Short mmCIF file of C-alpha atoms and ligand atoms in Angstrom, two decimals:
data_model
loop_
_atom_site.label_atom_id
_atom_site.label_comp_id
_atom_site.label_asym_id
_atom_site.label_seq_id
_atom_site.Cartn_x
_atom_site.Cartn_y
_atom_site.Cartn_z
CA MET Y 1 268.25 172.19 79.44
CA ARG Y 2 271.39 169.75 80.35
CA TYR Y 3 272.54 168.80 83.43
CA PHE Y 4 276.02 168.95 84.92
CA SER Y 5 277.90 167.96 88.82
CA THR Y 6 279.31 171.05 90.58
CA ARG Y 7 282.23 168.76 90.77
CA GLY Y 8 282.88 168.79 87.03
CA GLY Y 9 283.02 165.14 86.93
CA ILE Y 10 279.70 163.41 84.37
CA ALA Y 11 279.44 164.55 80.71
CA PRO Y 12 276.04 166.77 80.52
CA ILE Y 13 272.69 165.29 80.71
CA ARG Y 14 268.76 165.82 80.23
CA PHE Y 15 266.27 166.49 82.69
CA LYS Y 16 264.85 162.81 83.29
CA ASP Y 17 268.94 161.77 83.69
CA ALA Y 18 269.15 164.12 86.29
CA VAL Y 19 265.86 163.15 87.68
CA MET Y 20 267.01 159.23 88.23
CA MET Y 21 270.58 159.86 88.88
CA GLY Y 22 270.08 162.02 92.03
CA LEU Y 23 273.52 162.02 93.14
CA ALA Y 24 275.83 163.10 90.33
CA ASP Y 25 277.81 159.78 89.63
CA ASP Y 26 281.37 162.20 90.61
CA GLY Y 27 279.85 162.42 94.39
CA GLY Y 28 278.87 166.22 93.83
CA LEU Y 29 275.10 167.18 93.06
CA LEU Y 30 273.52 167.95 89.61
CA LEU Y 31 272.87 172.14 88.51
CA PRO Y 32 271.18 173.47 85.27
CA GLU Y 33 273.93 174.58 82.54
CA SER Y 34 271.70 177.84 82.21
CA ILE Y 35 269.39 179.31 84.83
CA PRO Y 36 265.72 180.55 82.68
CA THR Y 37 265.16 184.33 83.67
CA VAL Y 38 261.55 185.14 84.44
CA THR Y 39 260.90 188.89 83.58
CA ALA Y 40 258.71 191.50 84.97
CA ALA Y 41 256.32 190.88 82.63
CA ASP Y 42 256.74 187.38 82.70
CA LEU Y 43 256.03 187.34 86.99
CA GLU Y 44 252.78 190.21 86.31
CA ALA Y 45 251.48 187.85 83.66
CA TRP Y 46 251.58 185.67 86.21
CA ARG Y 47 249.77 187.04 89.10
CA SER Y 48 246.38 185.53 88.54
CA LEU Y 49 247.51 181.71 87.50
CA THR Y 50 246.65 178.53 89.96
CA TYR Y 51 249.24 176.73 91.73
CA PRO Y 52 249.91 174.32 89.59
CA GLN Y 53 249.41 176.65 86.59
CA LEU Y 54 252.86 178.49 87.78
CA ALA Y 55 254.50 175.75 88.54
CA PHE Y 56 253.98 174.17 84.88
CA GLU Y 57 255.23 177.82 83.70
CA ILE Y 58 258.51 177.33 85.92
CA ILE Y 59 259.03 173.80 86.04
CA SER Y 60 258.71 173.58 81.92
CA ARG Y 61 261.69 176.00 81.80
CA TYR Y 62 264.14 173.67 83.17
CA VAL Y 63 262.62 170.68 81.17
CA ASP Y 64 262.31 169.23 77.25
CA ASP Y 65 262.79 166.31 77.42
CA ILE Y 66 258.74 165.39 78.78
CA PRO Y 67 255.67 166.45 76.23
CA ALA Y 68 254.10 169.11 77.36
CA ASP Y 69 250.35 167.90 77.83
CA ASP Y 70 251.93 165.04 80.02
CA LEU Y 71 254.36 167.42 82.80
CA ARG Y 72 250.94 169.67 83.21
CA HIS Y 73 249.60 165.94 84.61
CA LEU Y 74 252.33 164.60 86.76
CA ILE Y 75 252.20 168.44 88.08
CA ASP Y 76 248.46 168.58 88.17
CA ARG Y 77 247.99 164.87 90.00
CA SER Y 78 250.94 166.31 92.43
CA TYR Y 79 248.84 169.14 94.19
CA ALA Y 80 245.71 167.68 93.43
CA THR Y 81 246.12 165.87 96.84
CA PHE Y 82 246.40 169.07 98.92
CA SER Y 83 243.72 170.28 100.83
CA HIS Y 84 244.17 173.72 100.67
CA PRO Y 85 242.26 174.66 96.67
CA GLU Y 86 245.50 177.70 96.68
CA VAL Y 87 248.41 174.63 97.42
CA THR Y 88 250.77 176.93 99.00
CA PRO Y 89 248.77 180.16 100.47
CA VAL Y 90 249.64 182.78 102.14
CA VAL Y 91 248.28 184.87 105.71
CA ARG Y 92 249.63 188.09 107.22
CA LYS Y 93 250.04 187.73 111.03
CA ASP Y 94 251.13 190.76 112.89
CA GLY Y 95 253.24 192.44 110.62
CA VAL Y 96 254.75 189.31 109.02
CA HIS Y 97 253.81 186.96 106.11
CA ILE Y 98 253.52 183.52 106.12
CA LEU Y 99 253.92 180.92 103.61
CA GLU Y 100 251.93 177.86 104.51
CA LEU Y 101 253.58 174.65 102.72
CA PHE Y 102 252.01 172.61 105.50
CA HIS Y 103 248.72 171.34 103.74
CA GLY Y 104 250.03 168.50 101.96
CA VAL Y 105 249.40 164.52 102.59
CA THR Y 106 251.88 164.32 105.55
CA LEU Y 107 251.67 168.06 106.59
CA ALA Y 108 255.13 169.96 106.24
CA PHE Y 109 256.65 171.45 103.14
CA LYS Y 110 258.52 167.98 101.72
CA ASP Y 111 255.27 167.05 100.46
CA VAL Y 112 255.33 170.02 97.74
CA ALA Y 113 258.24 168.36 96.27
CA LEU Y 114 257.84 164.46 97.05
CA GLN Y 115 254.18 164.40 95.51
CA PHE Y 116 255.47 165.61 92.39
CA LEU Y 117 258.53 163.39 92.46
CA GLY Y 118 257.36 160.76 92.85
CA ASN Y 119 254.57 161.24 89.82
CA LEU Y 120 257.65 161.77 88.34
CA PHE Y 121 259.30 158.57 89.04
CA GLU Y 122 256.52 156.06 88.25
CA TYR Y 123 256.39 158.43 84.66
CA ILE Y 124 260.12 158.14 83.77
CA LEU Y 125 260.80 154.45 84.78
CA ALA Y 126 257.39 153.42 82.89
CA GLU Y 127 258.37 154.59 79.89
CA ARG Y 128 261.85 152.81 80.24
CA GLY Y 129 260.25 149.69 81.60
CA GLU Y 130 263.08 149.68 85.11
CA ARG Y 131 262.54 149.22 88.30
CA LEU Y 132 264.34 151.56 90.93
CA THR Y 133 265.71 151.48 94.44
CA ILE Y 134 264.95 154.10 96.76
CA VAL Y 135 267.84 155.09 99.82
CA GLY Y 136 266.60 157.98 101.70
CA ALA Y 137 267.82 159.55 104.80
CA THR Y 138 265.72 161.36 107.30
CA SER Y 139 265.66 163.14 110.42
CA GLY Y 140 261.43 162.53 109.69
CA ASP Y 141 259.78 165.25 106.97
CA THR Y 142 261.29 163.49 104.43
CA GLY Y 143 260.99 160.35 104.97
CA SER Y 144 257.15 160.34 105.66
CA ALA Y 145 256.62 162.58 102.58
CA ALA Y 146 258.47 160.22 100.18
CA ILE Y 147 256.78 157.03 101.88
CA HIS Y 148 253.98 159.03 101.28
CA GLY Y 149 254.85 159.97 97.54
CA VAL Y 150 255.97 156.61 96.18
CA ARG Y 151 253.65 154.35 98.76
CA GLY Y 152 251.73 151.38 95.58
CA LYS Y 153 253.80 153.04 92.54
CA GLN Y 154 254.76 150.71 89.88
CA GLY Y 155 258.80 150.32 89.78
CA ILE Y 156 259.29 151.28 93.18
CA THR Y 157 261.34 150.32 96.60
CA ILE Y 158 261.57 152.55 98.74
CA PHE Y 159 264.40 152.25 102.23
CA ILE Y 160 263.91 154.65 104.84
CA MET Y 161 266.67 155.41 107.37
CA HIS Y 162 265.18 157.44 110.38
CA PRO Y 163 267.43 158.24 113.58
CA GLU Y 164 266.06 155.77 116.23
CA GLY Y 165 263.69 157.59 118.84
CA LYS Y 166 265.31 161.14 117.44
CA THR Y 167 261.93 162.02 115.24
CA SER Y 168 258.68 163.38 116.75
CA ALA Y 169 256.41 160.35 117.24
CA VAL Y 170 253.47 161.59 114.70
CA GLN Y 171 256.83 161.51 112.08
CA ALA Y 172 257.55 158.05 113.20
CA LEU Y 173 253.99 157.19 113.07
CA GLN Y 174 253.60 159.01 109.96
CA MET Y 175 256.47 156.97 108.24
CA THR Y 176 255.82 153.28 110.34
CA SER Y 177 252.42 153.05 109.80
CA VAL Y 178 252.80 152.40 105.83
CA LEU Y 179 252.56 148.72 105.49
CA ASP Y 180 252.50 148.62 101.48
CA ASP Y 181 255.54 146.45 99.97
CA ASN Y 182 256.98 148.19 98.70
CA VAL Y 183 257.86 151.05 101.83
CA HIS Y 184 260.76 149.69 104.56
CA ASN Y 185 261.48 152.04 107.33
CA ILE Y 186 264.65 151.43 109.50
CA ALA Y 187 265.61 152.55 112.45
CA VAL Y 188 269.10 153.70 112.50
CA GLN Y 189 271.17 153.41 116.39
CA GLY Y 190 272.21 157.07 115.60
CA THR Y 191 272.37 160.45 114.54
CA PHE Y 192 270.39 161.77 111.10
CA ASP Y 193 273.94 162.94 109.95
CA ASP Y 194 274.74 159.12 109.77
CA CYS Y 195 271.61 157.96 107.95
CA GLN Y 196 273.11 160.77 105.89
CA ASP Y 197 276.79 159.24 105.44
CA ILE Y 198 275.36 156.13 105.32
CA VAL Y 199 273.31 157.14 102.10
CA LYS Y 200 275.85 158.15 100.83
CA ALA Y 201 278.20 156.07 101.21
CA LEU Y 202 275.68 153.62 99.24
CA MET Y 203 275.36 155.98 96.28
CA ASN Y 204 278.86 156.35 95.93
CA ASP Y 205 279.73 152.50 95.69
CA LEU Y 206 278.47 153.06 91.86
CA ALA Y 207 278.51 149.19 91.30
CA PHE Y 208 275.97 148.70 93.99
CA LYS Y 209 274.14 151.80 93.21
CA GLN Y 210 273.75 150.04 89.07
CA GLN Y 211 272.98 146.65 90.29
CA TYR Y 212 269.98 147.58 92.66
CA ARG Y 213 269.74 151.11 90.49
CA LEU Y 214 269.51 153.75 93.30
CA GLY Y 215 267.83 156.75 93.27
CA ALA Y 216 267.50 159.41 96.08
CA VAL Y 217 264.65 160.82 97.04
CA ASN Y 218 267.01 163.29 99.64
CA SER Y 219 266.65 167.02 98.37
CA ILE Y 220 270.24 166.49 96.80
CA ASN Y 221 267.23 165.46 94.02
CA TRP Y 222 267.12 168.08 91.50
CA ALA Y 223 263.72 167.50 90.57
CA ARG Y 224 262.66 168.72 94.63
CA VAL Y 225 264.63 171.45 94.50
CA LEU Y 226 263.09 172.84 91.75
CA ALA Y 227 259.59 171.96 92.51
CA GLN Y 228 260.37 174.33 96.46
CA VAL Y 229 261.25 177.17 93.70
CA VAL Y 230 257.54 177.80 92.60
CA TYR Y 231 256.01 178.25 95.88
CA TYR Y 232 258.41 181.48 96.54
CA ILE Y 233 257.00 182.97 93.22
CA TYR Y 234 253.66 182.40 93.70
CA ALA Y 235 254.38 183.97 97.32
CA TRP Y 236 255.93 186.78 95.75
CA LEU Y 237 252.79 187.05 93.80
CA LYS Y 238 250.48 187.13 96.19
CA VAL Y 239 252.21 189.58 98.63
CA ALA Y 240 254.45 192.30 96.69
CA THR Y 241 253.86 194.51 93.69
CA PRO Y 242 255.09 194.83 90.57
CA GLY Y 243 259.35 195.17 90.93
CA GLN Y 244 259.14 194.86 94.53
CA LYS Y 245 261.64 193.23 96.46
CA VAL Y 246 260.66 190.84 99.14
CA LEU Y 247 263.01 189.21 102.33
CA PHE Y 248 262.39 185.54 102.47
CA SER Y 249 262.64 183.89 105.85
CA VAL Y 250 263.12 179.99 105.59
CA PRO Y 251 263.78 177.96 108.39
CA THR Y 252 266.98 175.31 107.59
CA GLY Y 253 268.64 172.45 107.85
CA ASN Y 254 270.03 170.34 104.80
CA PHE Y 255 270.03 173.85 102.88
CA GLY Y 256 267.19 172.59 100.14
CA ASP Y 257 264.31 174.98 100.75
CA ILE Y 258 266.23 177.99 101.20
CA PHE Y 259 268.68 177.36 98.07
CA ALA Y 260 265.54 177.04 95.65
CA GLY Y 261 264.80 180.23 97.14
CA TYR Y 262 268.27 181.78 96.12
CA LEU Y 263 267.50 180.25 92.62
CA ALA Y 264 264.18 181.45 92.74
CA TRP Y 265 266.19 184.65 92.99
CA ARG Y 266 269.09 184.39 90.28
CA MET Y 267 266.18 183.81 87.72
CA GLY Y 268 264.76 187.55 88.69
CA LEU Y 269 262.52 187.22 91.33
CA PRO Y 270 262.67 190.84 93.37
CA VAL Y 271 264.33 189.27 96.69
CA GLN Y 272 266.19 191.85 98.82
CA GLN Y 273 268.05 188.92 100.79
CA LEU Y 274 266.88 185.30 102.10
CA LEU Y 275 266.92 185.12 106.03
CA LEU Y 276 268.38 182.23 107.15
CA ALA Y 277 267.02 181.06 110.34
CA THR Y 278 268.53 177.46 112.21
CA ASN Y 279 267.98 176.37 115.41
CA GLU Y 280 270.87 175.54 118.16
CA ASN Y 281 272.89 173.63 114.85
CA ASN Y 282 274.27 176.47 113.64
CA ILE Y 283 276.73 176.36 111.76
CA LEU Y 284 275.12 178.05 108.88
CA THR Y 285 274.10 180.99 111.13
CA ARG Y 286 278.23 180.55 112.10
CA PHE Y 287 279.81 180.94 108.56
CA ILE Y 288 277.24 183.53 107.15
CA ASN Y 289 278.04 185.76 110.39
CA GLU Y 290 281.47 184.07 111.17
CA GLY Y 291 282.85 182.74 107.89
CA ASP Y 292 283.88 179.87 109.82
CA TYR Y 293 282.30 176.74 108.47
CA SER Y 294 283.73 173.49 111.16
CA VAL Y 295 281.74 170.82 111.79
CA GLY Y 296 280.71 170.15 115.34
CA PRO Y 297 278.24 167.69 116.90
CA VAL Y 298 274.52 167.78 115.98
CA VAL Y 299 272.38 168.55 118.71
CA GLN Y 300 268.75 167.57 119.47
CA THR Y 301 266.25 169.86 119.39
CA VAL Y 302 262.80 170.83 119.52
CA SER Y 303 263.00 171.41 115.77
CA PRO Y 304 264.19 167.81 114.47
CA SER Y 305 263.63 168.28 111.09
CA MET Y 306 266.62 170.99 111.21
CA ASP Y 307 268.86 168.69 113.41
CA ILE Y 308 271.71 168.45 111.08
CA GLN Y 309 275.78 169.74 110.70
CA VAL Y 310 276.33 169.07 107.46
CA ALA Y 311 273.89 170.36 105.03
CA SER Y 312 274.34 168.94 101.29
CA ASN Y 313 272.48 171.45 99.40
CA LEU Y 314 275.26 174.39 100.14
CA GLU Y 315 277.15 172.87 97.22
CA ARG Y 316 275.04 174.00 95.31
CA TYR Y 317 275.05 177.40 96.25
CA LEU Y 318 279.02 177.00 96.78
CA PHE Y 319 279.57 176.44 93.14
CA TYR Y 320 277.92 179.41 92.09
CA LEU Y 321 279.97 181.71 95.18
CA VAL Y 322 282.86 180.24 93.49
CA GLY Y 323 282.15 181.33 90.27
CA GLY Y 324 281.42 178.32 88.36
CA ASP Y 325 284.88 176.46 89.25
CA THR Y 326 284.34 173.04 89.59
CA ALA Y 327 287.77 172.58 90.47
CA ARG Y 328 287.29 174.58 93.45
CA VAL Y 329 283.86 173.00 94.06
CA ARG Y 330 286.01 169.59 94.88
CA ALA Y 331 289.20 171.20 96.63
CA ILE Y 332 286.28 172.89 98.93
CA PHE Y 333 284.96 169.46 100.01
CA ALA Y 334 288.24 167.64 100.02
CA GLN Y 335 289.45 169.95 102.98
CA LEU Y 336 285.92 169.64 104.97
CA LYS Y 337 286.69 165.58 104.64
CA ARG Y 338 290.36 165.95 105.61
CA GLU Y 339 290.09 168.76 108.48
CA GLY Y 340 286.22 169.13 109.17
CA ARG Y 341 286.06 172.73 108.35
CA ILE Y 342 286.23 174.74 105.14
CA SER Y 343 288.47 178.41 105.08
CA PHE Y 344 286.79 181.16 102.21
CA ALA Y 345 288.35 184.18 100.96
CA PRO Y 346 286.83 187.12 102.54
CA GLU Y 347 285.67 188.40 98.96
CA GLU Y 348 283.91 185.11 98.95
CA LEU Y 349 282.32 185.64 103.26
CA ALA Y 350 281.30 189.59 101.25
CA GLN Y 351 279.43 187.69 98.71
CA VAL Y 352 277.58 185.36 101.37
CA ARG Y 353 276.46 187.58 103.50
CA ARG Y 354 275.58 190.18 100.84
CA ASP Y 355 273.61 186.70 99.74
CA PHE Y 356 271.77 185.88 103.21
CA CYS Y 357 271.98 186.95 106.99
CA SER Y 358 271.33 184.74 109.39
CA VAL Y 359 270.23 184.20 112.86
CA SER Y 360 269.84 180.95 114.55
CA VAL Y 361 267.52 180.68 117.65
CA ASN Y 362 267.79 178.96 120.77
CA ARG Y 363 265.16 176.42 122.39
CA ALA Y 364 263.62 179.04 124.88
CA ARG Y 365 263.30 181.28 122.17
CA THR Y 366 261.44 178.74 120.21
CA LEU Y 367 258.96 177.70 122.40
CA THR Y 368 258.58 181.66 123.94
CA THR Y 369 258.09 182.48 120.11
CA ILE Y 370 255.04 180.25 120.24
CA GLY Y 371 253.32 180.89 123.05
CA SER Y 372 253.51 184.87 122.10
CA PHE Y 373 252.86 184.63 118.28
CA LEU Y 374 249.76 182.64 119.38
CA GLN Y 375 248.49 185.15 122.35
CA GLU Y 376 249.07 188.21 119.83
CA THR Y 377 247.96 186.54 116.99
CA GLY Y 378 245.78 183.80 117.53
CA TYR Y 379 247.67 181.43 115.32
CA LEU Y 380 249.55 178.40 116.24
CA LEU Y 381 253.39 177.57 114.86
CA ASP Y 382 254.60 174.73 114.19
CA PRO Y 383 258.74 174.54 116.16
CA HIS Y 384 260.59 174.67 112.98
CA THR Y 385 257.97 177.91 111.79
CA ALA Y 386 258.70 179.59 114.50
CA VAL Y 387 262.54 179.44 113.91
CA GLY Y 388 262.20 181.76 110.88
CA VAL Y 389 259.29 183.71 112.40
CA ALA Y 390 261.29 184.72 115.28
CA ALA Y 391 264.78 185.49 112.88
CA GLY Y 392 261.80 187.15 111.03
CA ARG Y 393 260.20 189.41 112.98
CA ASP Y 394 263.25 191.03 113.86
CA LEU Y 395 263.02 191.77 110.44
CA ALA Y 396 260.38 192.81 109.08
CA GLU Y 397 260.11 195.72 112.18
CA LEU Y 398 263.60 197.00 111.12
CA GLY Y 399 262.19 198.13 107.57
CA GLU Y 400 259.36 198.66 105.34
CA THR Y 401 260.67 195.26 102.91
CA PRO Y 402 257.42 192.50 103.25
CA VAL Y 403 259.10 189.47 105.19
CA ILE Y 404 257.83 186.10 104.03
CA CYS Y 405 257.87 183.04 106.61
CA LEU Y 406 257.70 180.37 105.30
CA ALA Y 407 256.23 177.89 107.45
CA THR Y 408 257.43 174.22 106.71
CA ALA Y 409 255.52 172.06 109.19
CA HIS Y 410 251.54 172.08 110.73
CA PRO Y 411 251.95 172.61 114.77
CA ALA Y 412 250.03 169.13 114.83
CA LYS Y 413 253.55 167.37 113.74
CA PHE Y 414 254.95 168.36 116.24
CA GLY Y 415 253.31 168.06 119.42
CA GLU Y 416 255.45 167.64 122.10
CA ALA Y 417 257.55 170.96 121.64
CA VAL Y 418 253.66 172.86 120.99
CA GLN Y 419 252.79 171.13 124.52
CA GLU Y 420 255.31 172.28 125.86
CA ALA Y 421 255.18 175.83 124.54
CA ILE Y 422 251.88 176.97 124.99
CA GLY Y 423 250.72 174.23 127.99
CA GLN Y 424 248.21 172.68 125.57
CA PRO Y 425 248.29 169.98 122.44
CA ALA Y 426 247.38 171.26 119.45
CA PRO Y 427 244.18 170.66 117.77
CA LEU Y 428 244.83 167.10 116.10
CA PRO Y 429 244.42 167.36 112.26
CA ALA Y 430 242.30 164.31 110.90
CA ALA Y 431 245.42 162.62 108.83
CA ILE Y 432 247.14 163.25 112.50
CA ALA Y 433 244.46 161.66 114.02
CA ARG Y 434 243.62 158.29 112.16
CA LEU Y 435 247.49 157.10 112.68
CA GLN Y 436 246.89 156.10 116.35
CA GLY Y 437 246.77 152.89 117.19
CA LEU Y 438 247.09 151.80 113.47
CA PRO Y 439 249.56 148.83 113.20
CA THR Y 440 253.38 149.24 111.75
CA ARG Y 441 256.25 147.75 110.42
CA CYS Y 442 259.88 149.08 111.31
CA THR Y 443 263.47 147.31 111.59
CA LEU Y 444 266.20 148.81 114.03
CA LEU Y 445 269.68 148.89 112.38
CA PRO Y 446 273.29 149.66 114.19
CA ALA Y 447 274.11 152.86 112.44
CA ASP Y 448 276.86 150.45 109.48
CA GLN Y 449 277.02 150.57 105.99
CA TRP Y 450 277.22 146.81 105.26
CA GLN Y 451 274.11 145.90 107.62
CA VAL Y 452 272.36 148.39 106.18
CA ARG Y 453 273.39 147.49 102.42
CA ALA Y 454 272.65 142.87 103.96
CA PHE Y 455 269.01 144.55 104.64
CA ILE Y 456 268.56 145.94 101.33
CA GLU Y 457 270.13 143.17 99.27
CA LYS Y 458 268.03 140.25 101.07
CA THR Y 459 265.11 142.65 100.89
CA VAL Y 460 265.04 143.31 97.18
CA SER Y 461 266.10 140.31 95.53
C1 PLP F 501 262.61 169.65 106.03
C2 PLP F 501 262.76 170.83 106.83
C3 PLP F 501 263.40 171.65 107.49
C4 PLP F 501 264.73 172.06 106.89
O1 PLP F 501 264.73 172.48 105.66
P1 PLP F 501 265.62 171.89 104.56
O2 PLP F 501 265.42 172.30 103.06
O3 PLP F 501 266.75 170.37 105.31
O4 PLP F 501 266.64 173.29 104.80
C5 PLP F 501 263.08 172.92 108.15
N1 PLP F 501 260.78 172.44 108.40
C6 PLP F 501 260.74 171.44 108.12
C7 PLP F 501 259.62 171.52 109.28
C8 PLP F 501 261.36 170.19 107.48
O5 PLP F 501 260.66 168.93 107.73
#
């Protein structure tokens, strides 16, 4: 399998090179030259597989430059760190199915991809005798999952930027309490989008990127999207009868998670539609419902991991939307840079609406949903999951199609919001309780790529 860029500016590369490249050298995102097909017979044959076995079946279709036994071993090690034997179990509550993606070490769905990516990086670097400097931006969950994916690993140094004071207390602690020599936290005086802009600026400086061997852990990395495809198929196998279509409700920020669902659908998974749920940062909802893609300011919400305006993974979807026309993708992003908005043709927007429906759920409705869902079902939602459940429940009431809501974080990770919703704190799992009072390390810097660059240069050399 070979990978190319959505902007058409690189020669096709193989899987391991795609993982190491992160953002494509031409500023685009990497995609596979063809999408492997999953047939109804494959799905039925997969019903009894464990999560790691299923992950191997799916991931191996996209990877032809790692021996099967090595790939199986990487996958097994990645999911052995999960605290639930099913890795991503599905529970049924009050008319909706909840796909629990928070049983990894940092209690958010990003562990599913980043445990795998950390092991993959280490494997490729050892094989090549190379080193890697990871530079990432996080609104909270990516950073902690990435740090825990690579802490102590040979050949890797990681720099994670988070917007100062805009992550939850637990998120900050999960990152800054990791004191391994290869882990560096940077608190940036700005927003998540500022952090992401700095990463993009550094990655787009090819000389700097090559000198420091920069790699990405943001959801722009192809291996992350790929690892996330697995749980859509896993959930379908648990919920649906042969051939039955389902709806997935996905609390969305950077569009990485829901894009994995779109890919599973394109592979042949029976899906009726994807429900894209947003908080007040609802640019994607406006895009889907009104065809209006114009960038506004980032608003701080009770679901901070979704406080994003420019969703970088949307580019992968737009590539398919415009029929694989890389010149048009380049034009779209030139327009976005110039005008802060993108315009689409009516038939393109009609296609978007066939693929997605979208609901924006505000703070009040998120908190009410946490409260009412707890009262009715005894099940405590985290604020991100609540956004998706609020949107998904409406659809579940309308029809017969099973609705699978992705539970993207454990409620204890967002204790402040849960406390506000139900008047008492979420019970603390041991993984969080043991963080209290630990020593921390973090460097505060302004939202300026040159200062971040200088810090990286000084630290690595
Ligand atoms: C990252 C994150 C999201 C958003 O996922 P994207 O892939 O960025 O769309 C939603 N919920 C939680 C808890 C997250 O950490």
